[in-house]
């Protein structure tokens, strides 16, 4: 029987559709008859939705029938407003296990406005809130017989559009908020009258965020205040803005409060006698709603009111603070915040009371110093959170005797019949005035003869004075005074003038200055430690070229042998002189002298060449008056002499090449002794024009080589003499020889006579054959040589 029932076709016996215009959906209701319900069959339904000339949706719906006989329901969400055009629905059915479908039901239609007689074009939806990032479809229904000419959005966005004469369609994908409160849609028929036009406004926004940090509290166990943060901007305003409502779940009542939002949202109401609460806040706008819940015991959510009427009772090193509060019957735990003179903050806790006031005593304060205090409180039992701070109270502690000693120093200048001592003082880091109306008292007296001390007072605007003393040893003390008392004295011993002379005789005052180097952070000073001193003092002038020079000093402990001296007044190119003293029993002795620059700079001025001496192959320059003292912007380390011929580069022997920025080459000679003020450049060419310049250099370098001196080497006379000897004299001799050639020839090259023709050999007494022979006895020869033995035999 079951198999037979499943093979039977149960057609749709009832079909009805309706539309929900607000939600743009079709509500479909149908039935297949009582016999199918009684059999409790598993049925399949095919549902089709038709719009204008096409089927736009097909869906299969499976359901198991029951004996209740109730009609079946199906909902279809339209992508277009249902007003845009007519929609039709039809259904067919079959048993789920069968392959045989019933006949389709008759189309059931709900009409759109495209079938009505409109008086003007109409846009649907005509006003709507759209979620950012979603898609939206719109239509414009024209009047019968009219054609939609234009259908567009402002501001313009990319849309998918379709217009078929009377109905125009627009589809916008991923709608964005374009920094405008709304988007406007315009529709225009092909005519130009007023009734041919329509527009609609759309708002793009976001659903509200869930209320963050939602919590509730009370100050008096009667009024409850709930607070929360709003979350991000929804871009919806006016009647579309988020709306907040609060409800209490235990009492099932809506909370009667008005929500106000600025930086934070809050809502307050009278809770009555209720102590356990379950509060829900709901935020809603047209795009959605969110909720947050807080469940609490009211006795655990006490948020006290801020203390008030804060007052103080001051002493020199402590203060007692008093305050009042309004939380009756609630035991409080309070906290004070004390802002110290250096800006640091200290917190002090104090247990509370059920009364209307509280107090605390704070010690360890500095005399005559300004403090700021404030108080807050919380419930001692079931602490929830601190109250707001009370109003801040500023007070000053009472005066006390100055603590610590002044930091003092001196400068001694010998004068006729004695000395002038310039005294300096300043407040050391360990010194505290502890009061107002500060003044200083300077006292000096001889160390040995017990004479009456002399003293003088100064107001707080002074930090130095000058006194005159004789050549005896003096004890000088300086004290600070306020309205309460004097500080402990700071003491200096000025030795006798004979002691100073003795030290000078030993060479102490004639110490050689040692050069020191500057760094990015200051000038580094080191000294040889001596075990006989209990402290070391370094003094210097911040402005060495001015008078007064702003003398500064620093004191160091006995185990220190170096220091980095820095000052905001230090600038590059200025020489600073430092004196290092050792002090024992308030007596200071000069130990070492240092001099240096924060950073050396090139010399400001070139040496002025005062004398130039020339030979045909050398030039000697002198610059005797060039200074090398503290007027220079660096320690003069030596000099460079640059030389070059005018028309060509230089390559003189013993020099180094120096290339100028313009590419020309100079010969460079280096003099490493700054006291040498004379230099001779050798190996020059005679009768040649040269340019030269002398530059001083420091640890900071030198300025560019400009402002040349031009010199001409003289002609070399030795070359002329050589020319006379080698050319002119031989020429004269040759000319004379040509003029007296016969005489020269007879003088220098005579014709050698033949012995046979010599008259000397014409003797009658001795003849060999026909040749006359000279008798050897008639002359005394120096030497006689026989060249040929045969000839000798013949003779």
JSON list of N, CA and C in Angstrom, two decimals, residues 427-473:
[
{"chain": "A", "resi": 427, "resn": "UNK", "atom": "N", "xyz": [75.83, 77.76, 44.21]},
{"chain": "A", "resi": 427, "resn": "UNK", "atom": "CA", "xyz": [75.16, 76.73, 44.99]},
{"chain": "A", "resi": 427, "resn": "UNK", "atom": "C", "xyz": [75.48, 75.36, 44.41]},
{"chain": "A", "resi": 428, "resn": "UNK", "atom": "N", "xyz": [76.16, 74.55, 45.21]},
{"chain": "A", "resi": 428, "resn": "UNK", "atom": "CA", "xyz": [76.53, 73.19, 44.79]},
{"chain": "A", "resi": 428, "resn": "UNK", "atom": "C", "xyz": [75.28, 72.32, 44.69]},
{"chain": "A", "resi": 429, "resn": "UNK", "atom": "N", "xyz": [75.36, 71.20, 43.96]},
{"chain": "A", "resi": 429, "resn": "UNK", "atom": "CA", "xyz": [74.19, 70.32, 43.86]},
{"chain": "A", "resi": 429, "resn": "UNK", "atom": "C", "xyz": [73.67, 69.85, 45.21]},
{"chain": "A", "resi": 430, "resn": "UNK", "atom": "N", "xyz": [74.57, 69.70, 46.19]},
{"chain": "A", "resi": 430, "resn": "UNK", "atom": "CA", "xyz": [74.15, 69.24, 47.52]},
{"chain": "A", "resi": 430, "resn": "UNK", "atom": "C", "xyz": [73.62, 70.37, 48.40]},
{"chain": "A", "resi": 431, "resn": "UNK", "atom": "N", "xyz": [73.72, 71.61, 47.93]},
{"chain": "A", "resi": 431, "resn": "UNK", "atom": "CA", "xyz": [73.28, 72.75, 48.74]},
{"chain": "A", "resi": 431, "resn": "UNK", "atom": "C", "xyz": [71.80, 73.02, 48.51]},
{"chain": "A", "resi": 432, "resn": "UNK", "atom": "N", "xyz": [71.09, 73.31, 49.59]},
{"chain": "A", "resi": 432, "resn": "UNK", "atom": "CA", "xyz": [69.69, 73.70, 49.50]},
{"chain": "A", "resi": 432, "resn": "UNK", "atom": "C", "xyz": [69.48, 74.95, 50.35]},
{"chain": "A", "resi": 433, "resn": "UNK", "atom": "N", "xyz": [68.86, 75.96, 49.74]},
{"chain": "A", "resi": 433, "resn": "UNK", "atom": "CA", "xyz": [68.64, 77.22, 50.46]},
{"chain": "A", "resi": 433, "resn": "UNK", "atom": "C", "xyz": [67.61, 77.06, 51.57]},
{"chain": "A", "resi": 434, "resn": "UNK", "atom": "N", "xyz": [66.59, 76.20, 51.35]},
{"chain": "A", "resi": 434, "resn": "UNK", "atom": "CA", "xyz": [65.55, 75.90, 52.35]},
{"chain": "A", "resi": 434, "resn": "UNK", "atom": "C", "xyz": [64.82, 77.15, 52.84]},
{"chain": "A", "resi": 435, "resn": "UNK", "atom": "N", "xyz": [64.79, 78.19, 52.03]},
{"chain": "A", "resi": 435, "resn": "UNK", "atom": "CA", "xyz": [64.09, 79.39, 52.45]},
{"chain": "A", "resi": 435, "resn": "UNK", "atom": "C", "xyz": [64.21, 80.49, 51.43]},
{"chain": "A", "resi": 436, "resn": "UNK", "atom": "N", "xyz": [63.54, 81.61, 51.71]},
{"chain": "A", "resi": 436, "resn": "UNK", "atom": "CA", "xyz": [63.59, 82.76, 50.83]},
{"chain": "A", "resi": 436, "resn": "UNK", "atom": "C", "xyz": [64.53, 83.82, 51.38]},
{"chain": "A", "resi": 437, "resn": "UNK", "atom": "N", "xyz": [64.63, 84.95, 50.67]},
{"chain": "A", "resi": 437, "resn": "UNK", "atom": "CA", "xyz": [65.48, 86.07, 51.08]},
{"chain": "A", "resi": 437, "resn": "UNK", "atom": "C", "xyz": [66.92, 85.61, 51.31]},
{"chain": "A", "resi": 438, "resn": "UNK", "atom": "N", "xyz": [67.47, 84.87, 50.36]},
{"chain": "A", "resi": 438, "resn": "UNK", "atom": "CA", "xyz": [68.83, 84.36, 50.50]},
{"chain": "A", "resi": 438, "resn": "UNK", "atom": "C", "xyz": [69.82, 85.52, 50.36]},
{"chain": "A", "resi": 439, "resn": "UNK", "atom": "N", "xyz": [70.82, 85.50, 51.22]},
{"chain": "A", "resi": 439, "resn": "UNK", "atom": "CA", "xyz": [71.94, 86.44, 51.12]},
{"chain": "A", "resi": 439, "resn": "UNK", "atom": "C", "xyz": [73.23, 85.68, 51.41]},
{"chain": "A", "resi": 440, "resn": "UNK", "atom": "N", "xyz": [74.37, 86.31, 51.11]},
{"chain": "A", "resi": 440, "resn": "UNK", "atom": "CA", "xyz": [75.67, 85.67, 51.31]},
{"chain": "A", "resi": 440, "resn": "UNK", "atom": "C", "xyz": [76.54, 86.57, 52.18]},
{"chain": "A", "resi": 441, "resn": "UNK", "atom": "N", "xyz": [77.31, 85.93, 53.05]},
{"chain": "A", "resi": 441, "resn": "UNK", "atom": "CA", "xyz": [78.22, 86.67, 53.92]},
{"chain": "A", "resi": 441, "resn": "UNK", "atom": "C", "xyz": [79.64, 86.17, 53.70]},
{"chain": "A", "resi": 442, "resn": "UNK", "atom": "N", "xyz": [80.55, 87.11, 53.36]},
{"chain": "A", "resi": 442, "resn": "UNK", "atom": "CA", "xyz": [81.96, 86.78, 53.14]},
{"chain": "A", "resi": 442, "resn": "UNK", "atom": "C", "xyz": [82.76, 87.32, 54.33]},
{"chain": "A", "resi": 443, "resn": "UNK", "atom": "N", "xyz": [83.58, 86.45, 54.95]},
{"chain": "A", "resi": 443, "resn": "UNK", "atom": "CA", "xyz": [84.41, 86.82, 56.10]},
{"chain": "A", "resi": 443, "resn": "UNK", "atom": "C", "xyz": [85.85, 86.43, 55.83]},
{"chain": "A", "resi": 444, "resn": "UNK", "atom": "N", "xyz": [86.79, 87.34, 56.13]},
{"chain": "A", "resi": 444, "resn": "UNK", "atom": "CA", "xyz": [88.21, 87.01, 55.97]},
{"chain": "A", "resi": 444, "resn": "UNK", "atom": "C", "xyz": [89.00, 87.53, 57.16]},
{"chain": "A", "resi": 445, "resn": "UNK", "atom": "N", "xyz": [90.03, 86.76, 57.54]},
{"chain": "A", "resi": 445, "resn": "UNK", "atom": "CA", "xyz": [90.87, 87.10, 58.68]},
{"chain": "A", "resi": 445, "resn": "UNK", "atom": "C", "xyz": [92.24, 86.46, 58.50]},
{"chain": "A", "resi": 446, "resn": "UNK", "atom": "N", "xyz": [93.26, 87.06, 59.14]},
{"chain": "A", "resi": 446, "resn": "UNK", "atom": "CA", "xyz": [94.60, 86.48, 59.09]},
{"chain": "A", "resi": 446, "resn": "UNK", "atom": "C", "xyz": [94.62, 85.18, 59.85]},
{"chain": "A", "resi": 447, "resn": "UNK", "atom": "N", "xyz": [95.44, 84.26, 59.37]},
{"chain": "A", "resi": 447, "resn": "UNK", "atom": "CA", "xyz": [95.45, 82.92, 59.96]},
{"chain": "A", "resi": 447, "resn": "UNK", "atom": "C", "xyz": [96.12, 82.92, 61.34]},
{"chain": "A", "resi": 448, "resn": "UNK", "atom": "N", "xyz": [97.19, 83.73, 61.54]},
{"chain": "A", "resi": 448, "resn": "UNK", "atom": "CA", "xyz": [98.03, 83.54, 62.74]},
{"chain": "A", "resi": 448, "resn": "UNK", "atom": "C", "xyz": [97.89, 84.63, 63.79]},
{"chain": "A", "resi": 449, "resn": "UNK", "atom": "N", "xyz": [97.79, 85.89, 63.43]},
{"chain": "A", "resi": 449, "resn": "UNK", "atom": "CA", "xyz": [97.91, 86.91, 64.46]},
{"chain": "A", "resi": 449, "resn": "UNK", "atom": "C", "xyz": [96.61, 87.20, 65.19]},
{"chain": "A", "resi": 450, "resn": "UNK", "atom": "N", "xyz": [95.50, 86.52, 64.83]},
{"chain": "A", "resi": 450, "resn": "UNK", "atom": "CA", "xyz": [94.26, 86.67, 65.59]},
{"chain": "A", "resi": 450, "resn": "UNK", "atom": "C", "xyz": [93.64, 88.04, 65.48]},
{"chain": "A", "resi": 451, "resn": "UNK", "atom": "N", "xyz": [93.83, 88.72, 64.38]},
{"chain": "A", "resi": 451, "resn": "UNK", "atom": "CA", "xyz": [93.23, 90.05, 64.20]},
{"chain": "A", "resi": 451, "resn": "UNK", "atom": "C", "xyz": [91.71, 89.91, 64.00]},
{"chain": "A", "resi": 452, "resn": "UNK", "atom": "N", "xyz": [91.03, 90.99, 64.17]},
{"chain": "A", "resi": 452, "resn": "UNK", "atom": "CA", "xyz": [89.58, 90.99, 64.08]},
{"chain": "A", "resi": 452, "resn": "UNK", "atom": "C", "xyz": [89.15, 90.67, 62.65]},
{"chain": "A", "resi": 453, "resn": "UNK", "atom": "N", "xyz": [88.20, 89.73, 62.46]},
{"chain": "A", "resi": 453, "resn": "UNK", "atom": "CA", "xyz": [87.75, 89.38, 61.10]},
{"chain": "A", "resi": 453, "resn": "UNK", "atom": "C", "xyz": [86.99, 90.55, 60.46]},
{"chain": "A", "resi": 454, "resn": "UNK", "atom": "N", "xyz": [87.08, 90.62, 59.15]},
{"chain": "A", "resi": 454, "resn": "UNK", "atom": "CA", "xyz": [86.28, 91.56, 58.37]},
{"chain": "A", "resi": 454, "resn": "UNK", "atom": "C", "xyz": [85.23, 90.76, 57.60]},
{"chain": "A", "resi": 455, "resn": "UNK", "atom": "N", "xyz": [84.07, 91.38, 57.41]},
{"chain": "A", "resi": 455, "resn": "UNK", "atom": "CA", "xyz": [82.99, 90.67, 56.70]},
{"chain": "A", "resi": 455, "resn": "UNK", "atom": "C", "xyz": [82.17, 91.65, 55.90]},
{"chain": "A", "resi": 456, "resn": "UNK", "atom": "N", "xyz": [81.49, 91.12, 54.91]},
{"chain": "A", "resi": 456, "resn": "UNK", "atom": "CA", "xyz": [80.61, 91.90, 54.05]},
{"chain": "A", "resi": 456, "resn": "UNK", "atom": "C", "xyz": [79.51, 90.98, 53.55]},
{"chain": "A", "resi": 457, "resn": "UNK", "atom": "N", "xyz": [78.29, 91.53, 53.39]},
{"chain": "A", "resi": 457, "resn": "UNK", "atom": "CA", "xyz": [77.12, 90.74, 52.97]},
{"chain": "A", "resi": 457, "resn": "UNK", "atom": "C", "xyz": [76.67, 91.17, 51.58]},
{"chain": "A", "resi": 458, "resn": "UNK", "atom": "N", "xyz": [76.07, 90.20, 50.84]},
{"chain": "A", "resi": 458, "resn": "UNK", "atom": "CA", "xyz": [75.59, 90.44, 49.49]},
{"chain": "A", "resi": 458, "resn": "UNK", "atom": "C", "xyz": [74.22, 89.81, 49.33]},
{"chain": "A", "resi": 459, "resn": "UNK", "atom": "N", "xyz": [73.42, 90.40, 48.47]},
{"chain": "A", "resi": 459, "resn": "UNK", "atom": "CA", "xyz": [72.11, 89.82, 48.17]},
{"chain": "A", "resi": 459, "resn": "UNK", "atom": "C", "xyz": [72.28, 88.63, 47.23]},
{"chain": "A", "resi": 460, "resn": "UNK", "atom": "N", "xyz": [71.17, 87.96, 46.97]},
{"chain": "A", "resi": 460, "resn": "UNK", "atom": "CA", "xyz": [71.23, 86.71, 46.18]},
{"chain": "A", "resi": 460, "resn": "UNK", "atom": "C", "xyz": [71.59, 86.96, 44.72]},
{"chain": "A", "resi": 461, "resn": "UNK", "atom": "N", "xyz": [71.55, 88.22, 44.25]},
{"chain": "A", "resi": 461, "resn": "UNK", "atom": "CA", "xyz": [71.88, 88.46, 42.84]},
{"chain": "A", "resi": 461, "resn": "UNK", "atom": "C", "xyz": [73.37, 88.44, 42.58]},
{"chain": "A", "resi": 462, "resn": "UNK", "atom": "N", "xyz": [74.20, 88.47, 43.64]},
{"chain": "A", "resi": 462, "resn": "UNK", "atom": "CA", "xyz": [75.65, 88.48, 43.48]},
{"chain": "A", "resi": 462, "resn": "UNK", "atom": "C", "xyz": [76.22, 87.08, 43.63]},
{"chain": "A", "resi": 463, "resn": "UNK", "atom": "N", "xyz": [77.28, 86.79, 42.86]},
{"chain": "A", "resi": 463, "resn": "UNK", "atom": "CA", "xyz": [77.97, 85.52, 43.01]},
{"chain": "A", "resi": 463, "resn": "UNK", "atom": "C", "xyz": [79.49, 85.69, 43.00]},
{"chain": "A", "resi": 464, "resn": "UNK", "atom": "N", "xyz": [79.99, 86.94, 43.19]},
{"chain": "A", "resi": 464, "resn": "UNK", "atom": "CA", "xyz": [81.43, 87.17, 43.26]},
{"chain": "A", "resi": 464, "resn": "UNK", "atom": "C", "xyz": [81.68, 88.50, 43.95]},
{"chain": "A", "resi": 465, "resn": "UNK", "atom": "N", "xyz": [82.89, 88.66, 44.47]},
{"chain": "A", "resi": 465, "resn": "UNK", "atom": "CA", "xyz": [83.33, 89.93, 45.04]},
{"chain": "A", "resi": 465, "resn": "UNK", "atom": "C", "xyz": [84.84, 89.98, 44.99]},
{"chain": "A", "resi": 466, "resn": "UNK", "atom": "N", "xyz": [85.39, 91.16, 45.24]},
{"chain": "A", "resi": 466, "resn": "UNK", "atom": "CA", "xyz": [86.83, 91.34, 45.20]},
{"chain": "A", "resi": 466, "resn": "UNK", "atom": "C", "xyz": [87.27, 91.99, 46.51]},
{"chain": "A", "resi": 467, "resn": "UNK", "atom": "N", "xyz": [88.28, 91.39, 47.17]},
{"chain": "A", "resi": 467, "resn": "UNK", "atom": "CA", "xyz": [88.80, 91.94, 48.41]},
{"chain": "A", "resi": 467, "resn": "UNK", "atom": "C", "xyz": [90.31, 92.15, 48.26]},
{"chain": "A", "resi": 468, "resn": "UNK", "atom": "N", "xyz": [90.84, 93.06, 49.08]},
{"chain": "A", "resi": 468, "resn": "UNK", "atom": "CA", "xyz": [92.29, 93.32, 49.07]},
{"chain": "A", "resi": 468, "resn": "UNK", "atom": "C", "xyz": [92.89, 92.84, 50.37]},
{"chain": "A", "resi": 469, "resn": "UNK", "atom": "N", "xyz": [93.98, 92.09, 50.29]},
{"chain": "A", "resi": 469, "resn": "UNK", "atom": "CA", "xyz": [94.66, 91.60, 51.47]},
{"chain": "A", "resi": 469, "resn": "UNK", "atom": "C", "xyz": [96.15, 91.89, 51.33]},
{"chain": "A", "resi": 470, "resn": "UNK", "atom": "N", "xyz": [96.86, 91.80, 52.46]},
{"chain": "A", "resi": 470, "resn": "UNK", "atom": "CA", "xyz": [98.31, 92.00, 52.41]},
{"chain": "A", "resi": 470, "resn": "UNK", "atom": "C", "xyz": [98.99, 90.67, 52.12]},
{"chain": "A", "resi": 471, "resn": "UNK", "atom": "N", "xyz": [100.25, 90.57, 52.42]},
{"chain": "A", "resi": 471, "resn": "UNK", "atom": "CA", "xyz": [101.02, 89.38, 52.04]},
{"chain": "A", "resi": 471, "resn": "UNK", "atom": "C", "xyz": [100.96, 88.26, 53.06]},
{"chain": "A", "resi": 472, "resn": "UNK", "atom": "N", "xyz": [100.14, 88.41, 54.13]},
{"chain": "A", "resi": 472, "resn": "UNK", "atom": "CA", "xyz": [100.00, 87.35, 55.12]},
{"chain": "A", "resi": 472, "resn": "UNK", "atom": "C", "xyz": [99.04, 86.27, 54.61]},
{"chain": "A", "resi": 473, "resn": "UNK", "atom": "N", "xyz": [99.04, 85.15, 55.35]},
{"chain": "A", "resi": 473, "resn": "UNK", "atom": "CA", "xyz": [98.12, 84.07, 55.04]},
{"chain": "A", "resi": 473, "resn": "UNK", "atom": "C", "xyz": [96.74, 84.42, 55.60]}
]
